[in-house]
Coordinates of C-alpha atoms in Angstrom, one line a residue:
Chain D
X50 CA 11.2 8.0 -30.7
X51 CA 11.1 8.5 -26.9
X52 CA 11.3 12.2 -25.7
X53 CA 13.2 11.3 -22.4
X54 CA 16.0 8.7 -22.8
X55 CA 18.1 7.3 -19.7
X56 CA 21.6 5.7 -20.2
X57 CA 22.3 3.0 -19.2
X58 CA 19.0 0.9 -18.8
X59 CA 20.7 -1.5 -16.3
X60 CA 23.9 -1.3 -14.6
X61 CA 25.7 -3.6 -11.9
X62 CA 28.8 -2.0 -10.1
X63 CA 30.9 -2.5 -6.9
X64 CA 31.1 -0.6 -3.5
X65 CA 33.1 2.1 -3.8
X66 CA 33.1 2.6 -7.7
X67 CA 32.1 5.9 -9.4
X68 CA 29.0 5.7 -11.3
X69 CA 27.3 8.0 -13.8
X70 CA 23.9 8.1 -14.8
X71 CA 22.9 10.2 -18.1
X72 CA 19.2 11.8 -19.2
X73 CA 18.5 13.4 -22.2
X74 CA 15.6 15.1 -23.4
X75 CA 14.0 16.2 -26.9
X76 CA 11.0 17.8 -25.2
X77 CA 12.8 21.2 -25.1
X78 CA 11.8 21.7 -21.1
X79 CA 13.7 23.6 -19.0
X80 CA 13.0 21.8 -16.1
X81 CA 14.7 18.3 -15.3
X82 CA 14.7 16.1 -12.2
X83 CA 16.5 12.9 -10.5
X84 CA 14.4 10.4 -8.7
X85 CA 15.3 7.0 -6.8
X86 CA 12.4 4.3 -6.5
X87 CA 12.4 2.1 -3.7
X88 CA 9.5 -0.7 -3.1
X89 CA 7.0 0.8 -0.9
X90 CA 8.8 4.3 -0.6
X91 CA 7.6 5.8 -4.1
X92 CA 9.7 8.5 -5.8
X93 CA 12.2 10.4 -3.8
X94 CA 13.5 13.2 -5.1
X95 CA 17.5 13.5 -5.6
X96 CA 18.2 17.0 -7.4
X97 CA 16.4 19.1 -9.6
X98 CA 17.4 21.9 -12.0
X99 CA 15.2 24.8 -13.3
X100 CA 18.0 25.6 -16.2
X101 CA 21.4 25.4 -17.1
X102 CA 22.7 27.4 -14.2
X103 CA 20.4 26.4 -11.7
X104 CA 20.8 23.1 -9.4
X105 CA 18.8 22.1 -6.4
X106 CA 19.1 19.5 -3.9
X107 CA 16.1 17.3 -3.2
X108 CA 15.1 15.5 -0.6
X109 CA 17.9 12.9 -0.4
X110 CA 20.9 14.4 -2.3
X111 CA 23.6 12.7 0.4
X112 CA 26.1 10.8 -1.9
X113 CA 25.0 12.0 -5.2
X114 CA 25.9 15.0 -7.1
X115 CA 24.4 15.9 -10.7
X116 CA 25.8 18.6 -13.5
X117 CA 23.3 20.2 -16.2
X118 CA 25.4 20.1 -19.2
X119 CA 22.9 21.4 -21.6
X120 CA 19.1 22.1 -21.5
X121 CA 18.8 18.9 -22.6
X122 CA 21.2 16.8 -20.6
X123 CA 21.2 16.1 -16.9
X124 CA 23.6 13.8 -15.2
X125 CA 23.5 12.2 -11.9
X126 CA 26.7 10.9 -10.5
X127 CA 27.4 8.6 -7.4
X128 CA 31.2 9.3 -6.6
X129 CA 31.6 6.4 -4.2
X130 CA 28.7 3.8 -5.0
X131 CA 27.2 1.8 -1.9
X132 CA 24.9 -0.9 -1.6
X133 CA 22.0 1.2 -0.2
X134 CA 22.0 3.4 -3.4
X135 CA 20.8 -0.2 -5.0
X136 CA 17.3 1.4 -6.7
X137 CA 15.7 2.4 -10.0
X138 CA 16.9 6.0 -11.1
X139 CA 14.3 7.9 -13.1
X140 CA 14.9 11.3 -14.8
X141 CA 12.1 13.5 -15.5
X142 CA 10.9 16.8 -17.2
X143 CA 8.8 19.2 -17.2
X144 CA 7.8 22.8 -18.7
X145 CA 8.5 26.0 -16.7
X146 CA 4.7 26.6 -15.8
X147 CA 3.5 23.2 -16.1
X148 CA 4.2 20.7 -13.3
X149 CA 3.2 17.7 -15.1
X150 CA 6.3 15.8 -15.5
X151 CA 7.4 13.4 -18.2
X152 CA 9.7 10.4 -17.0
X153 CA 12.2 8.5 -18.7
X154 CA 12.5 4.6 -18.7
X155 CA 14.6 4.1 -15.4
X156 CA 17.9 2.9 -14.9
X157 CA 18.1 -0.3 -12.4
X158 CA 21.1 0.1 -10.4
X159 CA 22.7 -2.4 -8.3
X160 CA 25.6 -1.8 -6.2
X161 CA 27.3 -5.0 -4.7
Chain F
X11 CA 5.4 10.2 9.0
X12 CA 5.5 10.3 5.4
X13 CA 3.3 13.4 3.8
X14 CA 1.5 10.9 1.2
X15 CA 0.1 7.5 2.3
X16 CA -0.8 4.8 0.1
X17 CA -1.5 0.9 0.7
X18 CA 1.3 -0.6 -1.4
X19 CA -1.2 -3.9 -2.2
X20 CA -1.0 -5.8 -4.4
X21 CA -4.7 -5.2 -5.1
X22 CA -5.9 -8.0 -7.0
X23 CA -9.3 -7.8 -8.9
X24 CA -11.5 -10.0 -11.7
X25 CA -11.5 -8.2 -15.0
X26 CA -14.4 -6.1 -15.2
X27 CA -15.0 -4.8 -11.5
X28 CA -14.7 -1.3 -10.1
X29 CA -11.3 -0.5 -8.8
X30 CA -10.8 2.1 -5.6
X31 CA -7.2 3.2 -5.1
X32 CA -6.7 5.6 -2.0
X33 CA -4.2 8.1 -0.7
X34 CA -4.0 10.4 2.3
X35 CA -1.7 13.2 2.7
X36 CA -0.9 15.4 5.8
X37 CA -0.1 18.9 4.5
X38 CA -3.2 21.0 4.1
X39 CA -1.4 23.3 1.8
X40 CA -1.5 20.8 -0.9
X41 CA -3.6 22.3 -3.8
X42 CA -2.8 20.0 -6.8
X43 CA -3.3 16.4 -7.0
X44 CA -2.2 14.0 -9.6
X45 CA -2.3 10.2 -10.4
X46 CA 0.3 8.7 -12.3
X47 CA 0.4 5.6 -13.5
X48 CA 3.6 3.0 -13.9
X49 CA 3.8 -0.4 -16.0
X50 CA 6.5 -2.6 -15.1
X51 CA 9.8 -1.7 -16.3
X52 CA 8.7 1.6 -17.4
X53 CA 8.8 5.4 -15.9
X54 CA 5.2 6.5 -14.6
X55 CA 3.1 8.8 -16.8
X56 CA 0.5 11.3 -15.6
X57 CA -3.2 9.6 -15.9
X58 CA -5.1 12.6 -14.1
X59 CA -4.7 15.8 -12.6
X60 CA -7.2 17.5 -10.4
X61 CA -7.0 21.1 -8.5
X62 CA -9.2 21.5 -5.3
X63 CA -12.1 19.3 -3.9
X64 CA -14.5 17.1 -6.1
X65 CA -14.5 14.7 -8.9
X66 CA -12.8 14.9 -12.1
X67 CA -14.0 11.9 -14.8
X68 CA -12.2 10.6 -18.3
X69 CA -13.4 7.7 -19.6
X70 CA -13.6 5.0 -17.1
X71 CA -11.3 6.7 -14.9
X72 CA -12.6 9.2 -12.1
X73 CA -10.4 11.3 -9.5
X74 CA -12.0 12.4 -6.4
X75 CA -10.4 14.6 -4.0
X76 CA -11.8 15.5 -0.3
X77 CA -9.7 18.4 1.2
X78 CA -11.5 18.3 4.4
X79 CA -10.2 14.8 5.1
X80 CA -7.2 15.1 3.2
X81 CA -8.1 11.9 0.9
X82 CA -7.5 11.1 -2.5
X83 CA -9.2 8.4 -4.7
X84 CA -8.9 7.1 -8.1
X85 CA -11.9 4.9 -9.0
X86 CA -11.5 2.7 -12.2
X87 CA -14.9 1.3 -13.9
X88 CA -14.9 -2.0 -15.7
X89 CA -11.5 -2.5 -15.1
X90 CA -9.1 -4.4 -17.7
X91 CA -6.1 -6.3 -17.6
X92 CA -4.2 -3.6 -19.3
X93 CA -5.0 -1.7 -16.4
X94 CA -2.5 -3.8 -14.2
X95 CA 0.3 -1.4 -12.9
X96 CA 1.5 0.5 -10.1
X97 CA -0.8 3.7 -9.2
X98 CA 1.0 6.2 -7.7
X99 CA -0.8 9.4 -6.2
X100 CA 1.2 13.0 -6.1
X101 CA 0.5 16.3 -4.6
X102 CA 1.9 19.8 -4.3
X103 CA 1.3 23.2 -3.7
X104 CA 2.3 26.2 -5.9
X105 CA 6.0 26.8 -6.6
X106 CA 6.8 23.6 -4.8
X107 CA 7.9 20.1 -6.0
X108 CA 5.9 17.0 -6.3
X109 CA 5.5 14.5 -3.2
X110 CA 4.8 11.0 -3.9
X111 CA 2.9 8.4 -2.6
X112 CA 4.4 4.9 -2.0
X113 CA 2.6 3.6 -5.0
X114 CA -0.3 1.0 -5.0
X115 CA 0.3 -2.2 -7.2
X116 CA -2.8 -3.3 -8.9
X117 CA -3.6 -6.5 -10.8
X118 CA -6.5 -7.5 -12.7
X119 CA -7.3 -10.9 -13.7
X120 CA -8.7 -12.1 -16.8

């Protein structure tokens, strides 16, 4: 069974729609992250959370919001999707004192 | 200028070749260096993790860090078609987030 799961795996939506991407983990890690990946740009950090009550903006948080519903769940929302948010989105987790990050399988989002 | 630069490739080599993948970084405060491997339609997974300058070997893989020139390398000996993937370097300093390079796509042809 996968340790970090993401739903949906693929999503096509229209400009202006609200979208939520969900991430769940069974690794028991405190730290969770949301990244987007674009060709040639690598992974860029959107938001991260060190525990349920701690939410921090990353490099590219504009246009996104997050919710840490529990230690195991971290959701990413696009309030009003736009075409340049078309990308691969990855959730990751890590232990509090270990910076190796474990990634989910990704969500491919297309905004038309 | 990006903090971590990588040639995007693709890099195409025949099976059995020695592969050299490279990154440069600009922040001299970076202390920890990682290589992640990402297969198509999968999330990245940690391949190698080094601290400070020098070499670290793990099977066919060798990670090399030269802090004086801010240069990171990953060498793959006896490359196999199963090594075909995108390789992402990443670095950070204590208490801060990972900074990833853009990734190099490697294709190893049988």
